[in-house]
Each structure stands twice: as structure tokens, then as C-alpha cells.
PDB file of C-alpha atoms in Angstrom:
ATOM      1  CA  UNK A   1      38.762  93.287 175.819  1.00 35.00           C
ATOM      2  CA  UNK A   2      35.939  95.539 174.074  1.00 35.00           C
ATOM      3  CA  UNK A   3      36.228  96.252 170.438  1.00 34.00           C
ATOM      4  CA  UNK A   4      35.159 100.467 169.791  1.00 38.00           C
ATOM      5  CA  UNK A   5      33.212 101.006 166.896  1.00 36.00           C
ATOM      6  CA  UNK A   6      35.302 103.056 163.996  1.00 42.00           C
ATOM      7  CA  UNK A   7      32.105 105.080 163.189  1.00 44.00           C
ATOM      8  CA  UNK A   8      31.060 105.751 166.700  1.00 40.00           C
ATOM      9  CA  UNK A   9      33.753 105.460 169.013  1.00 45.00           C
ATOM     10  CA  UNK A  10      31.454 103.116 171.003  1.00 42.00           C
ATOM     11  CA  UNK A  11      31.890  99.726 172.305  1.00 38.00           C
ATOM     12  CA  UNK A  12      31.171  97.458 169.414  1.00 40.00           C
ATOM     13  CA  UNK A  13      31.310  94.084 171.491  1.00 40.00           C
ATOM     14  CA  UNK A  14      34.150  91.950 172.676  1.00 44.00           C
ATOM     15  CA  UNK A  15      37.343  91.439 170.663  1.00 50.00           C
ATOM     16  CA  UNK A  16      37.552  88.785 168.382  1.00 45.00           C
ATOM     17  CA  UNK A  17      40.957  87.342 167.398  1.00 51.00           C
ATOM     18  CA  UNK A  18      41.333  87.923 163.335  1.00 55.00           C
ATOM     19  CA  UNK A  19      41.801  84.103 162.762  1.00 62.00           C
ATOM     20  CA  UNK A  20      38.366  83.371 164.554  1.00 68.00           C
ATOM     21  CA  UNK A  21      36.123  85.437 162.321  1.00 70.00           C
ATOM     22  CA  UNK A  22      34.242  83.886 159.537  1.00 67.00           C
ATOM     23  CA  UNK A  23      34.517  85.387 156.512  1.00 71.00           C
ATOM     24  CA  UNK A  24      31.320  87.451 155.266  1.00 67.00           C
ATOM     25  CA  UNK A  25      29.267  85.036 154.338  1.00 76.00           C
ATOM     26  CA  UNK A  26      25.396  84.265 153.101  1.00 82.00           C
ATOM     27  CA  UNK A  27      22.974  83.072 156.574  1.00 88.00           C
ATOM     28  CA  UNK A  28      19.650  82.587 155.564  1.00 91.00           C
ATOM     29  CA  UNK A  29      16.928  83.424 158.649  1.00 93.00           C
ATOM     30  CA  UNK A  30      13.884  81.308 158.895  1.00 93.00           C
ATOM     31  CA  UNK A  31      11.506  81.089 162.459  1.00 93.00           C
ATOM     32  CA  UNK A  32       9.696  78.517 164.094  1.00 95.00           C
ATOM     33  CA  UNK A  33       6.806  77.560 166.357  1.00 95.00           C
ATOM     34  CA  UNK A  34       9.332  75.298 168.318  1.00 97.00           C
ATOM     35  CA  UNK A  35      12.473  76.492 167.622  1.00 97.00           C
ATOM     36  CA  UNK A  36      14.480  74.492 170.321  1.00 97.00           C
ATOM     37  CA  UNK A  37      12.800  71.079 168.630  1.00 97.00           C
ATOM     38  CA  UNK A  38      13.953  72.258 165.232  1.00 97.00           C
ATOM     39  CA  UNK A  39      17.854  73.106 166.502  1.00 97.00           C
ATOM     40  CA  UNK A  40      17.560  69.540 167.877  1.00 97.00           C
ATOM     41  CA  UNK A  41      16.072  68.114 164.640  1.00 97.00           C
ATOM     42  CA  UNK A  42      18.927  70.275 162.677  1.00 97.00           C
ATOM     43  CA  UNK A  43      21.519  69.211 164.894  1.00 97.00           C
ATOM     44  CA  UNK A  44      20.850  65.621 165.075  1.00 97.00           C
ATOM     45  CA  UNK A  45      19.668  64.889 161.374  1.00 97.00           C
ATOM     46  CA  UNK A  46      21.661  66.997 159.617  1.00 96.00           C
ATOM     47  CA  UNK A  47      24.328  67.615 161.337  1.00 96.00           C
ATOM     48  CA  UNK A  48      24.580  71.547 161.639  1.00 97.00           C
ATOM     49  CA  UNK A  49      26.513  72.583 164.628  1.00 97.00           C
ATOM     50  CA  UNK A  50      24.902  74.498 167.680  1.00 97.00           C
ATOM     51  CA  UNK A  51      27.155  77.503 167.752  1.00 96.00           C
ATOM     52  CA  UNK A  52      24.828  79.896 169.921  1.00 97.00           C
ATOM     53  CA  UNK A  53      21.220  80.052 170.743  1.00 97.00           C
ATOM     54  CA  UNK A  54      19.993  83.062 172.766  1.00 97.00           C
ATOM     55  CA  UNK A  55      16.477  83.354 174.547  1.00 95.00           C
ATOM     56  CA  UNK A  56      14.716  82.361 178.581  1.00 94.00           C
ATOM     57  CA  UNK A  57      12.562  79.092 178.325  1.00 93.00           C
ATOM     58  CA  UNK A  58      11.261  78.052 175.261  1.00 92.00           C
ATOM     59  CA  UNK A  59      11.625  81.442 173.378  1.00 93.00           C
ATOM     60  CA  UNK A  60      14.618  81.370 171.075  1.00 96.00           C
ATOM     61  CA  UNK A  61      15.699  85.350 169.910  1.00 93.00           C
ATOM     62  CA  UNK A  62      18.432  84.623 167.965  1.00 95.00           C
ATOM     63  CA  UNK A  63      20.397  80.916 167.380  1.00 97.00           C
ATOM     64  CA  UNK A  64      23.371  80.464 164.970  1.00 96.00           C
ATOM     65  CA  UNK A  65      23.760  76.792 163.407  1.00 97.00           C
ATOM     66  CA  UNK A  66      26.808  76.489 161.505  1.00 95.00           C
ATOM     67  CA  UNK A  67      27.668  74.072 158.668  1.00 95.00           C
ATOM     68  CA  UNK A  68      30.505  72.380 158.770  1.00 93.00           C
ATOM     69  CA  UNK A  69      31.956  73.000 155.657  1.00 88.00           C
ATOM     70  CA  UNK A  70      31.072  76.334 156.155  1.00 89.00           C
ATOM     71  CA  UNK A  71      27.920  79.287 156.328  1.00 90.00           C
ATOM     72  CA  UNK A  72      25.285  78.281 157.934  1.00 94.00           C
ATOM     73  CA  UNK A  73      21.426  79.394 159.508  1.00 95.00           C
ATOM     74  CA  UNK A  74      20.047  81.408 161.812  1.00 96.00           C
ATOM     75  CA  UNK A  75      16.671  81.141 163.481  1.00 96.00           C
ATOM     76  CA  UNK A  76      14.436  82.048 166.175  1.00 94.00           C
ATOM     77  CA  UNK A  77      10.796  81.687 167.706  1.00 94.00           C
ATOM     78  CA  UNK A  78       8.072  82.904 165.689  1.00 90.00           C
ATOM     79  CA  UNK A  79       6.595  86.169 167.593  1.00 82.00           C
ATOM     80  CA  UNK A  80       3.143  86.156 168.956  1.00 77.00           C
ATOM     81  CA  UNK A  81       0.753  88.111 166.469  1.00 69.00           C
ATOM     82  CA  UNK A  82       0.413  91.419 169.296  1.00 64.00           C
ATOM     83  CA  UNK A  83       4.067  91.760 169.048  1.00 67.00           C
ATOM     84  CA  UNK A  84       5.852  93.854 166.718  1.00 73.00           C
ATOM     85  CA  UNK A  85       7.854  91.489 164.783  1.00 71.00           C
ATOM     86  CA  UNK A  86      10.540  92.847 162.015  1.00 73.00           C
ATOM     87  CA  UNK A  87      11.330  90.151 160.212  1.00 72.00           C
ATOM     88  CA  UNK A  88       7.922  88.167 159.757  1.00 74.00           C
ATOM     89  CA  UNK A  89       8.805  84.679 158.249  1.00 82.00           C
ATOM     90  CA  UNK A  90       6.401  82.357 158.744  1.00 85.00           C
ATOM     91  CA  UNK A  91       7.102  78.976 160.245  1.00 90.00           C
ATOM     92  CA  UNK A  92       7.727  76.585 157.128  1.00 91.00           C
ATOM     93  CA  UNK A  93       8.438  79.006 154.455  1.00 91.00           C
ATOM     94  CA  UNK A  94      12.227  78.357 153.933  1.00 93.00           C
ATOM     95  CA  UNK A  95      14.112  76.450 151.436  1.00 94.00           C
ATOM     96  CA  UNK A  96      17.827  75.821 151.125  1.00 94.00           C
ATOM     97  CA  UNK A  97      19.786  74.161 149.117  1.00 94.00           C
ATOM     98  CA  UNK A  98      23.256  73.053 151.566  1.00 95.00           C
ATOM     99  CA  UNK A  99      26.509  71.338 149.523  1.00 94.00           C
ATOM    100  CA  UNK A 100      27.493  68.005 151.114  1.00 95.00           C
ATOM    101  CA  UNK A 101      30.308  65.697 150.029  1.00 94.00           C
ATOM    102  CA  UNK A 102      28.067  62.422 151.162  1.00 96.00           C
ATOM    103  CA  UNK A 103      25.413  62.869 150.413  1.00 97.00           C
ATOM    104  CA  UNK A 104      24.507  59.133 150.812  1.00 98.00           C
ATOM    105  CA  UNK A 105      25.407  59.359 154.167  1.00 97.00           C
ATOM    106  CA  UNK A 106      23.045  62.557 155.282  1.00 97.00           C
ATOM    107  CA  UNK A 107      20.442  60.660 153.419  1.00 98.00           C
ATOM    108  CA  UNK A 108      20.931  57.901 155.652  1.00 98.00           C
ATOM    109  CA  UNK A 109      21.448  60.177 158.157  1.00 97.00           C
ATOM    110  CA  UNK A 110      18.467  62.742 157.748  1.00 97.00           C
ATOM    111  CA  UNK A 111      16.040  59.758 157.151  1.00 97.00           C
ATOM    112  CA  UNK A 112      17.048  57.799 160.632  1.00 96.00           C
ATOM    113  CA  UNK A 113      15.986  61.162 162.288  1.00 96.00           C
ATOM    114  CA  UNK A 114      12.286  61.363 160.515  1.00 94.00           C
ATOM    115  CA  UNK A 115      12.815  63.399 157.863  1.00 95.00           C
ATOM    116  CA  UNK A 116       9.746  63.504 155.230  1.00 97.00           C
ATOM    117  CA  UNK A 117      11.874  62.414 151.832  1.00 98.00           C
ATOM    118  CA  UNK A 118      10.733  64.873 148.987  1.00 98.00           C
ATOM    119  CA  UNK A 119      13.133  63.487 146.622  1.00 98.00           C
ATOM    120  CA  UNK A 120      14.786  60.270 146.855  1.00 98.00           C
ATOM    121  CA  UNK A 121      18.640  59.923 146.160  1.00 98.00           C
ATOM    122  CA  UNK A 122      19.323  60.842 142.762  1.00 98.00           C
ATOM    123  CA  UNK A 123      22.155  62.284 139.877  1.00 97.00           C
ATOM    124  CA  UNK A 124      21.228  65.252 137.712  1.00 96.00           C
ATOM    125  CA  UNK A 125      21.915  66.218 134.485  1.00 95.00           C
ATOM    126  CA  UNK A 126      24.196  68.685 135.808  1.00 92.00           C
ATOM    127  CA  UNK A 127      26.478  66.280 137.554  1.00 93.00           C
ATOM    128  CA  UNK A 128      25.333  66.803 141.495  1.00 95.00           C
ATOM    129  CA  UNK A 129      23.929  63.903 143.451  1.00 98.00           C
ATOM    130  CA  UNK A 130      21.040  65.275 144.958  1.00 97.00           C
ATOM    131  CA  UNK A 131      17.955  64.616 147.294  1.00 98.00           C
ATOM    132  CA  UNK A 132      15.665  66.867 149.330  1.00 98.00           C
ATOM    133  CA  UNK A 133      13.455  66.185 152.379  1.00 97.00           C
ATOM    134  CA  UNK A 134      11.526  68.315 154.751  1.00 96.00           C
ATOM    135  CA  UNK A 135      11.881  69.259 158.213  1.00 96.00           C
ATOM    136  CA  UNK A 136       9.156  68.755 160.811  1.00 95.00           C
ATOM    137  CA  UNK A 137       8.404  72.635 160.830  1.00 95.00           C
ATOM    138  CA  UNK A 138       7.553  71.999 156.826  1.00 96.00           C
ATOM    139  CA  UNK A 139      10.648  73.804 155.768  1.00 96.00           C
ATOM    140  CA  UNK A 140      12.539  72.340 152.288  1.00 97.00           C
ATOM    141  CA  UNK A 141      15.656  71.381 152.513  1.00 97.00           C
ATOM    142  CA  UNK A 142      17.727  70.219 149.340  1.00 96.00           C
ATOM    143  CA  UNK A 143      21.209  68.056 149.876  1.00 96.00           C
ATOM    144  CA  UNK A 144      23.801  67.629 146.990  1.00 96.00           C
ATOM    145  CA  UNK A 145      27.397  67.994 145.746  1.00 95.00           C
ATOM    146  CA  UNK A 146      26.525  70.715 143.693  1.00 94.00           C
ATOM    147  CA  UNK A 147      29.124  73.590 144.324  1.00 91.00           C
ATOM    148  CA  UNK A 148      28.020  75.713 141.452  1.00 87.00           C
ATOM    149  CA  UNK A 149      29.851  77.164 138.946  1.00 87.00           C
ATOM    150  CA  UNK A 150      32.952  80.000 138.906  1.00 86.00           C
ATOM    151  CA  UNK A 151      32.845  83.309 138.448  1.00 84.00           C
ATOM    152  CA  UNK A 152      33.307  84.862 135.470  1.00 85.00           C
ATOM    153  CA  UNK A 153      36.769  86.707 135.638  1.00 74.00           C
ATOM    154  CA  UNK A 154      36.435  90.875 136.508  1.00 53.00           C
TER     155      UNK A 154
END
């Protein structure tokens, strides 16, 4: 079934059951010169989950990689220099920093897959247990149980 767009009238895509739909949410974007090598790396060291990845060969357009315990990335190939790109990130400008509940075990985890350690395994004055690495596109990556702080009541 096709969903029609309340401001248009238009088709606005397939329907999507209410109970399927992620909340809005924050997705950083970030590219790469070998996307499909990074989704692997992310995948496999990580473990974000490959929820879609569009594009012919090795050209990604658009991939989602989802986070288990919620939010996620999305990426795609960094555009040849004649092409008109919109959203110019370069390749290894990203940083994140992604909550984890074991963060012992990604550690383990993100190191077994080749990860370049940053910061070892360590507790902050702030109570997190933290560590950060880097990918093998030179993107920063920062692990830890932080789940900052609430919100001030409205």
C-alpha cells in the first residue's frame, strides 16, 4: 500500500505499520572512499546492524546502520570531485560518541577487528567507562556507558 503525502496529495512511499517506525531520532552522515569496506568494518567490529544500503557496484548512495540499542549512521561513497555533491564530508572527518552497556566487550570486540585504539579502556571522573579507537577510513569513534544527563523539567 502507498502512503499520500498530507501536503501534496502525492505518493509519499510505501506504508509503514505505526509500531515499525523509529521514533525521530539523531543519524549522523559521514562518507567514505570504500564505503562497502567500512559497513563491513562497522558491522563486524562494532556491531551496528546493516539495515539498508542502496547503490550498483561499489558506489554506495545511501546505507542505514542501526545501533542496537537504538539511532544509528548513515553513509555513502564519497562523490568524485566533477560531480555535484550536496553534502561534502570528507572521508575521515566524523566523530561519534555511541552508549554501550559493555563496553569491555566492544573493546575486545572492536580491537579483534583492527581497530587503531586511541584511548585504552578507562573510568572518568564523570562515572562512564570509556575508550575510543579509529576506524580504517580515520574516522573517531568514542565507546562508553555514558547516557548523559536529564532534562531539565519544561
Amino acid at each position: 500500500m502507498t502512503r499520500l503525502s498530507q501536503e501534496t496529495g502525492r505518493s509519499a512511499g510505501p506504508e509503514r505499520p505505526a509500531n515499525k517506525t523509529p521514533p525521530p531520532q539523531v543519524w549522523p552522515t559521514l562518507r567514505a572512499r570504500d564505503a562497502r569496506a567500512l559497513i563491513r568494518f562497522l558491522v563486524d567490529a562494532f556491531g551496528f546492524e546493516e539495515t539498508v544500503v542502496y547503490g550498483d557496484g561499489d558506489r554506495v548512495d545511501h546505507a542505514q546502520l542501526s545501533w542496537p540499542h537504538g539511532g544509528g549512521i548513515m553513509l555513502g561513497s564519497m562523490r568524485e570531485p566533477d560531480l555535484q555533491d550536496n553534502w561534502p564530508v570528507p572521508p575521515g572527518s566524523f566523530g561519534a560518541y555511541v552508549v554501550t552497556d559493555d563496553p569491555d566487550a566492544l573493546f575486545a570486540r572492536a580491537t579483534a577487528a583492527g581497530a587503531q585504539v586511541l584511548a585504552e579502556l578507562h573510568e572518568t571522573d564523570y562515572g562512564s567507562r570509556d575508550f575510543a579507537i579509529r576506524d580504517p577510513e580515520g574516522n573517531r569513534w568514542s565507546f562508553g556507558t555514558y547516557r548523559g544527563e536529564p532534562r531539565a523539567s519544561d
